[in-house]
Amino acid sequence: DGDTFRIDIGGGRDDTVRLIGVDTPETVKPGSPVEPYGKEASDFTKKLLTGKTVCLEKDVEERDRYGRLLAYVYLEEDGTFVNELLLAEGYAQVLTVPPNVRFSDRFVEVQREARSAGRGLWGDPEASAEIGAAADAGGAAKASAGGGGGRGEGELPPGERDRDCGDFATQAEAQAFFE
């Protein structure tokens, strides 16, 4: 997908890197169809990173449960912050997975700007509808909030509308809403 890539670490060795804080539509998930705007996101990341030298910056955890390196990625040639660029151009949406949250507030703001401008998947009616459906099912809130809460699945307090990550300025604000 557009949020994961292979890196040559030298000495004939390579590794898989998972970009922290972003989630692109699925393109290679076994048993699942390619999600809307997934191919575009994957192609953008390939074009951006293929043959380039990158700098990796870790957060709290070095690897995820699949053994992939978790990193904030910068292009060595000009310092482009890859994670943020994917959000700014609308190829990804914010995915906050504590404890790796160093740039989460910044990422939410960048996503909000891309969404307002209708960039990338935010301008694609099919992709936007799928993201909205996932949010309506509680997926976005659960991903950042970790489940729990006192309500039944999908229930909101009277007068409340469903929300997604782009509706909040910080993870703490989203957590408070979810709780």
PDB file of C-alpha atoms in Angstrom:
ATOM      1  CA  ASP A   1       0.000   0.000   0.000  1.00  0.00           C
ATOM      2  CA  GLY A   2       1.005   3.634  -0.045  1.00  0.00           C
ATOM      3  CA  ASP A   3       1.846   3.618   3.671  1.00  0.00           C
ATOM      4  CA  THR A   4       4.362   0.747   3.585  1.00  0.00           C
ATOM      5  CA  PHE A   5       7.532   0.264   1.542  1.00  0.00           C
ATOM      6  CA  ARG A   6      10.717  -1.800   1.344  1.00  0.00           C
ATOM      7  CA  ILE A   7      14.071  -0.203   2.112  1.00  0.00           C
ATOM      8  CA  ASP A   8      17.620  -1.326   1.298  1.00  0.00           C
ATOM      9  CA  ILE A   9      19.550  -1.008   4.557  1.00  0.00           C
ATOM     10  CA  GLY A  10      22.870  -2.058   3.031  1.00  0.00           C
ATOM     11  CA  GLY A  11      24.957  -5.178   3.172  1.00  0.00           C
ATOM     12  CA  GLY A  12      22.456  -7.015   0.986  1.00  0.00           C
ATOM     13  CA  ARG A  13      19.738  -6.581   3.614  1.00  0.00           C
ATOM     14  CA  ASP A  14      16.352  -4.920   3.344  1.00  0.00           C
ATOM     15  CA  ASP A  15      13.436  -4.228   5.654  1.00  0.00           C
ATOM     16  CA  THR A  16       9.823  -3.106   5.527  1.00  0.00           C
ATOM     17  CA  VAL A  17       8.921   0.377   6.772  1.00  0.00           C
ATOM     18  CA  ARG A  18       5.410   1.389   7.915  1.00  0.00           C
ATOM     19  CA  LEU A  19       4.806   5.148   7.910  1.00  0.00           C
ATOM     20  CA  ILE A  20       3.645   6.336  11.339  1.00  0.00           C
ATOM     21  CA  GLY A  21       0.417   8.307  11.665  1.00  0.00           C
ATOM     22  CA  VAL A  22      -1.041   7.749   8.202  1.00  0.00           C
ATOM     23  CA  ASP A  23      -3.264   5.179   6.545  1.00  0.00           C
ATOM     24  CA  THR A  24      -3.721   4.869   2.796  1.00  0.00           C
ATOM     25  CA  PRO A  25      -6.540   2.917   1.145  1.00  0.00           C
ATOM     26  CA  GLU A  26      -5.795  -0.817   0.879  1.00  0.00           C
ATOM     27  CA  THR A  27      -4.417  -2.292  -2.334  1.00  0.00           C
ATOM     28  CA  VAL A  28      -2.772  -5.558  -1.274  1.00  0.00           C
ATOM     29  CA  LYS A  29      -4.774  -6.815   1.716  1.00  0.00           C
ATOM     30  CA  PRO A  30      -5.395 -10.539   1.162  1.00  0.00           C
ATOM     31  CA  GLY A  31      -9.048 -11.372   0.514  1.00  0.00           C
ATOM     32  CA  SER A  32     -10.029  -7.706   0.179  1.00  0.00           C
ATOM     33  CA  PRO A  33     -10.730  -5.647  -2.931  1.00  0.00           C
ATOM     34  CA  VAL A  34      -8.604  -2.627  -3.801  1.00  0.00           C
ATOM     35  CA  GLU A  35     -10.150   0.319  -1.968  1.00  0.00           C
ATOM     36  CA  PRO A  36     -11.083   3.526  -3.791  1.00  0.00           C
ATOM     37  CA  TYR A  37      -8.054   5.770  -4.344  1.00  0.00           C
ATOM     38  CA  GLY A  38      -5.738   2.963  -3.206  1.00  0.00           C
ATOM     39  CA  LYS A  39      -3.926   2.599  -6.510  1.00  0.00           C
ATOM     40  CA  GLU A  40      -3.353   6.353  -6.733  1.00  0.00           C
ATOM     41  CA  ALA A  41      -1.918   6.428  -3.192  1.00  0.00           C
ATOM     42  CA  SER A  42       0.323   3.442  -3.855  1.00  0.00           C
ATOM     43  CA  ASP A  43       1.554   4.880  -7.177  1.00  0.00           C
ATOM     44  CA  PHE A  44       2.276   8.263  -5.540  1.00  0.00           C
ATOM     45  CA  THR A  45       4.396   6.673  -2.802  1.00  0.00           C
ATOM     46  CA  LYS A  46       6.268   4.477  -5.306  1.00  0.00           C
ATOM     47  CA  LYS A  47       7.050   7.446  -7.535  1.00  0.00           C
ATOM     48  CA  LEU A  48       8.095   9.574  -4.542  1.00  0.00           C
ATOM     49  CA  LEU A  49      10.389   6.990  -2.898  1.00  0.00           C
ATOM     50  CA  THR A  50      11.733   4.632  -5.570  1.00  0.00           C
ATOM     51  CA  GLY A  51      15.478   5.045  -5.892  1.00  0.00           C
ATOM     52  CA  LYS A  52      15.621   7.787  -3.254  1.00  0.00           C
ATOM     53  CA  THR A  53      17.659   7.966  -0.079  1.00  0.00           C
ATOM     54  CA  VAL A  54      15.509   8.566   2.989  1.00  0.00           C
ATOM     55  CA  CYS A  55      16.040   9.387   6.639  1.00  0.00           C
ATOM     56  CA  LEU A  56      13.980   7.446   9.163  1.00  0.00           C
ATOM     57  CA  GLU A  57      12.918   8.877  12.515  1.00  0.00           C
ATOM     58  CA  LYS A  58      11.294   6.642  15.071  1.00  0.00           C
ATOM     59  CA  ASP A  59       8.784   7.535  17.752  1.00  0.00           C
ATOM     60  CA  VAL A  60       8.262   5.456  20.912  1.00  0.00           C
ATOM     61  CA  GLU A  61       7.996   1.986  19.348  1.00  0.00           C
ATOM     62  CA  GLU A  62      10.536   0.739  16.832  1.00  0.00           C
ATOM     63  CA  ARG A  63       8.402  -1.990  15.224  1.00  0.00           C
ATOM     64  CA  ASP A  64       4.739  -2.910  14.871  1.00  0.00           C
ATOM     65  CA  ARG A  65       3.171  -6.294  15.591  1.00  0.00           C
ATOM     66  CA  TYR A  66       4.034  -7.417  12.047  1.00  0.00           C
ATOM     67  CA  GLY A  67       7.744  -6.691  12.568  1.00  0.00           C
ATOM     68  CA  ARG A  68       7.798  -3.633  10.291  1.00  0.00           C
ATOM     69  CA  LEU A  69       9.951  -0.622  11.164  1.00  0.00           C
ATOM     70  CA  LEU A  70       7.737   2.271  12.268  1.00  0.00           C
ATOM     71  CA  ALA A  71       9.033   5.617  11.055  1.00  0.00           C
ATOM     72  CA  TYR A  72       8.545   9.208  10.121  1.00  0.00           C
ATOM     73  CA  VAL A  73      10.251   9.412   6.737  1.00  0.00           C
ATOM     74  CA  TYR A  74      12.101  12.330   5.154  1.00  0.00           C
ATOM     75  CA  LEU A  75      13.620  12.548   1.679  1.00  0.00           C
ATOM     76  CA  GLU A  76      17.347  13.170   2.072  1.00  0.00           C
ATOM     77  CA  GLU A  77      17.530  15.364  -1.045  1.00  0.00           C
ATOM     78  CA  ASP A  78      15.195  18.123   0.147  1.00  0.00           C
ATOM     79  CA  GLY A  79      13.857  17.154   3.588  1.00  0.00           C
ATOM     80  CA  THR A  80      10.302  16.434   2.360  1.00  0.00           C
ATOM     81  CA  PHE A  81       8.320  14.936   5.251  1.00  0.00           C
ATOM     82  CA  VAL A  82       6.723  11.976   3.460  1.00  0.00           C
ATOM     83  CA  ASN A  83       4.101  11.115   6.099  1.00  0.00           C
ATOM     84  CA  GLU A  84       2.820  14.690   6.083  1.00  0.00           C
ATOM     85  CA  LEU A  85       2.936  14.994   2.284  1.00  0.00           C
ATOM     86  CA  LEU A  86       0.663  11.956   1.883  1.00  0.00           C
ATOM     87  CA  LEU A  87      -1.897  13.674   4.134  1.00  0.00           C
ATOM     88  CA  ALA A  88      -1.485  17.095   2.508  1.00  0.00           C
ATOM     89  CA  GLU A  89      -2.064  15.706  -0.984  1.00  0.00           C
ATOM     90  CA  GLY A  90      -5.026  13.578   0.123  1.00  0.00           C
ATOM     91  CA  TYR A  91      -3.435  10.174  -0.437  1.00  0.00           C
ATOM     92  CA  ALA A  92      -3.866   9.157   3.212  1.00  0.00           C
ATOM     93  CA  GLN A  93      -5.893   9.848   6.288  1.00  0.00           C
ATOM     94  CA  VAL A  94      -4.685  10.181   9.867  1.00  0.00           C
ATOM     95  CA  LEU A  95      -4.220   6.979  11.838  1.00  0.00           C
ATOM     96  CA  THR A  96      -3.207   7.607  15.439  1.00  0.00           C
ATOM     97  CA  VAL A  97      -1.838   4.558  17.235  1.00  0.00           C
ATOM     98  CA  PRO A  98      -0.538   5.380  20.721  1.00  0.00           C
ATOM     99  CA  PRO A  99       2.147   5.606  21.921  1.00  0.00           C
ATOM    100  CA  ASN A 100       3.481   6.815  18.526  1.00  0.00           C
ATOM    101  CA  VAL A 101       1.759  10.205  18.517  1.00  0.00           C
ATOM    102  CA  ARG A 102       4.510  12.838  18.218  1.00  0.00           C
ATOM    103  CA  PHE A 103       2.982  14.522  15.151  1.00  0.00           C
ATOM    104  CA  SER A 104      -0.692  13.571  15.621  1.00  0.00           C
ATOM    105  CA  ASP A 105      -1.971  17.125  16.199  1.00  0.00           C
ATOM    106  CA  ARG A 106      -0.008  18.402  13.207  1.00  0.00           C
ATOM    107  CA  PHE A 107      -1.276  15.522  11.043  1.00  0.00           C
ATOM    108  CA  VAL A 108      -4.916  16.195  11.968  1.00  0.00           C
ATOM    109  CA  GLU A 109      -4.532  19.832  10.914  1.00  0.00           C
ATOM    110  CA  VAL A 110      -2.888  18.883   7.603  1.00  0.00           C
ATOM    111  CA  GLN A 111      -5.682  16.380   6.913  1.00  0.00           C
ATOM    112  CA  ARG A 112      -8.314  18.989   7.756  1.00  0.00           C
ATOM    113  CA  GLU A 113      -6.771  21.358   5.180  1.00  0.00           C
ATOM    114  CA  ALA A 114      -6.616  18.635   2.489  1.00  0.00           C
ATOM    115  CA  ARG A 115     -10.200  17.645   3.179  1.00  0.00           C
ATOM    116  CA  SER A 116     -11.431  21.250   3.009  1.00  0.00           C
ATOM    117  CA  ALA A 117      -9.615  21.711  -0.305  1.00  0.00           C
ATOM    118  CA  GLY A 118     -11.030  18.433  -1.696  1.00  0.00           C
ATOM    119  CA  ARG A 119      -7.557  17.070  -2.458  1.00  0.00           C
ATOM    120  CA  GLY A 120      -6.970  13.449  -3.413  1.00  0.00           C
ATOM    121  CA  LEU A 121      -9.302  10.949  -1.804  1.00  0.00           C
ATOM    122  CA  TRP A 122     -11.294  13.823  -0.267  1.00  0.00           C
ATOM    123  CA  GLY A 123     -12.247  14.919  -3.804  1.00  0.00           C
ATOM    124  CA  ASP A 124     -13.073  11.379  -4.953  1.00  0.00           C
ATOM    125  CA  PRO A 125     -16.781  10.750  -4.213  1.00  0.00           C
ATOM    126  CA  GLU A 126     -16.341   6.965  -3.995  1.00  0.00           C
ATOM    127  CA  ALA A 127     -13.344   7.192  -1.639  1.00  0.00           C
ATOM    128  CA  SER A 128     -14.994   9.872   0.517  1.00  0.00           C
ATOM    129  CA  ALA A 129     -18.156   7.780   0.785  1.00  0.00           C
ATOM    130  CA  GLU A 130     -16.159   4.760   1.912  1.00  0.00           C
ATOM    131  CA  ILE A 131     -14.293   6.812   4.530  1.00  0.00           C
ATOM    132  CA  GLY A 132     -17.609   8.244   5.732  1.00  0.00           C
ATOM    133  CA  ALA A 133     -19.117   4.762   5.971  1.00  0.00           C
ATOM    134  CA  ALA A 134     -16.172   3.564   8.043  1.00  0.00           C
ATOM    135  CA  ALA A 135     -16.524   6.578  10.333  1.00  0.00           C
ATOM    136  CA  ASP A 136     -20.277   6.002  10.623  1.00  0.00           C
ATOM    137  CA  ALA A 137     -19.516   2.456  11.764  1.00  0.00           C
ATOM    138  CA  GLY A 138     -17.213   3.872  14.428  1.00  0.00           C
ATOM    139  CA  GLY A 139     -13.976   2.744  12.778  1.00  0.00           C
ATOM    140  CA  ALA A 140     -12.144   6.066  12.883  1.00  0.00           C
ATOM    141  CA  ALA A 141     -13.005   6.782  16.498  1.00  0.00           C
ATOM    142  CA  LYS A 142     -12.092   3.270  17.631  1.00  0.00           C
ATOM    143  CA  ALA A 143      -8.781   3.310  15.815  1.00  0.00           C
ATOM    144  CA  SER A 144      -7.595   6.320  17.799  1.00  0.00           C
ATOM    145  CA  ALA A 145      -9.567   5.803  20.986  1.00  0.00           C
ATOM    146  CA  GLY A 146      -8.969   2.111  21.567  1.00  0.00           C
ATOM    147  CA  GLY A 147     -12.574   1.037  22.062  1.00  0.00           C
ATOM    148  CA  GLY A 148     -14.469   1.100  25.301  1.00  0.00           C
ATOM    149  CA  GLY A 149     -16.941   3.823  26.064  1.00  0.00           C
ATOM    150  CA  GLY A 150     -20.221   3.318  27.829  1.00  0.00           C
ATOM    151  CA  ARG A 151     -22.562   3.163  24.838  1.00  0.00           C
ATOM    152  CA  GLY A 152     -23.619   0.258  22.699  1.00  0.00           C
ATOM    153  CA  GLU A 153     -22.050  -0.250  19.278  1.00  0.00           C
ATOM    154  CA  GLY A 154     -22.897   2.725  17.063  1.00  0.00           C
ATOM    155  CA  GLU A 155     -25.002   4.514  19.673  1.00  0.00           C
ATOM    156  CA  LEU A 156     -24.549   8.247  20.164  1.00  0.00           C
ATOM    157  CA  PRO A 157     -26.014  10.444  22.871  1.00  0.00           C
ATOM    158  CA  PRO A 158     -29.251  12.189  21.863  1.00  0.00           C
ATOM    159  CA  GLY A 159     -28.565  15.167  19.617  1.00  0.00           C
ATOM    160  CA  GLU A 160     -24.992  14.070  18.757  1.00  0.00           C
ATOM    161  CA  ARG A 161     -23.871  13.395  15.203  1.00  0.00           C
ATOM    162  CA  ASP A 162     -21.224  10.870  14.271  1.00  0.00           C
ATOM    163  CA  ARG A 163     -17.742  12.253  13.795  1.00  0.00           C
ATOM    164  CA  ASP A 164     -14.447  11.184  12.278  1.00  0.00           C
ATOM    165  CA  CYS A 165     -10.837  12.085  13.037  1.00  0.00           C
ATOM    166  CA  GLY A 166     -10.936  15.177  10.846  1.00  0.00           C
ATOM    167  CA  ASP A 167     -13.538  16.725  13.150  1.00  0.00           C
ATOM    168  CA  PHE A 168     -11.077  16.993  16.052  1.00  0.00           C
ATOM    169  CA  ALA A 169      -8.000  19.135  16.585  1.00  0.00           C
ATOM    170  CA  THR A 170      -6.250  16.616  18.867  1.00  0.00           C
ATOM    171  CA  GLN A 171      -6.371  12.959  19.814  1.00  0.00           C
ATOM    172  CA  ALA A 172      -7.364  14.014  23.334  1.00  0.00           C
ATOM    173  CA  GLU A 173     -10.394  15.875  21.954  1.00  0.00           C
ATOM    174  CA  ALA A 174     -11.433  12.792  19.959  1.00  0.00           C
ATOM    175  CA  GLN A 175     -10.925  10.582  23.034  1.00  0.00           C
ATOM    176  CA  ALA A 176     -13.137  12.869  25.140  1.00  0.00           C
ATOM    177  CA  PHE A 177     -15.877  12.746  22.500  1.00  0.00           C
ATOM    178  CA  PHE A 178     -15.645   8.974  22.232  1.00  0.00           C
ATOM    179  CA  GLU A 179     -15.816   8.509  26.009  1.00  0.00           C
TER     180      GLU A 179
END
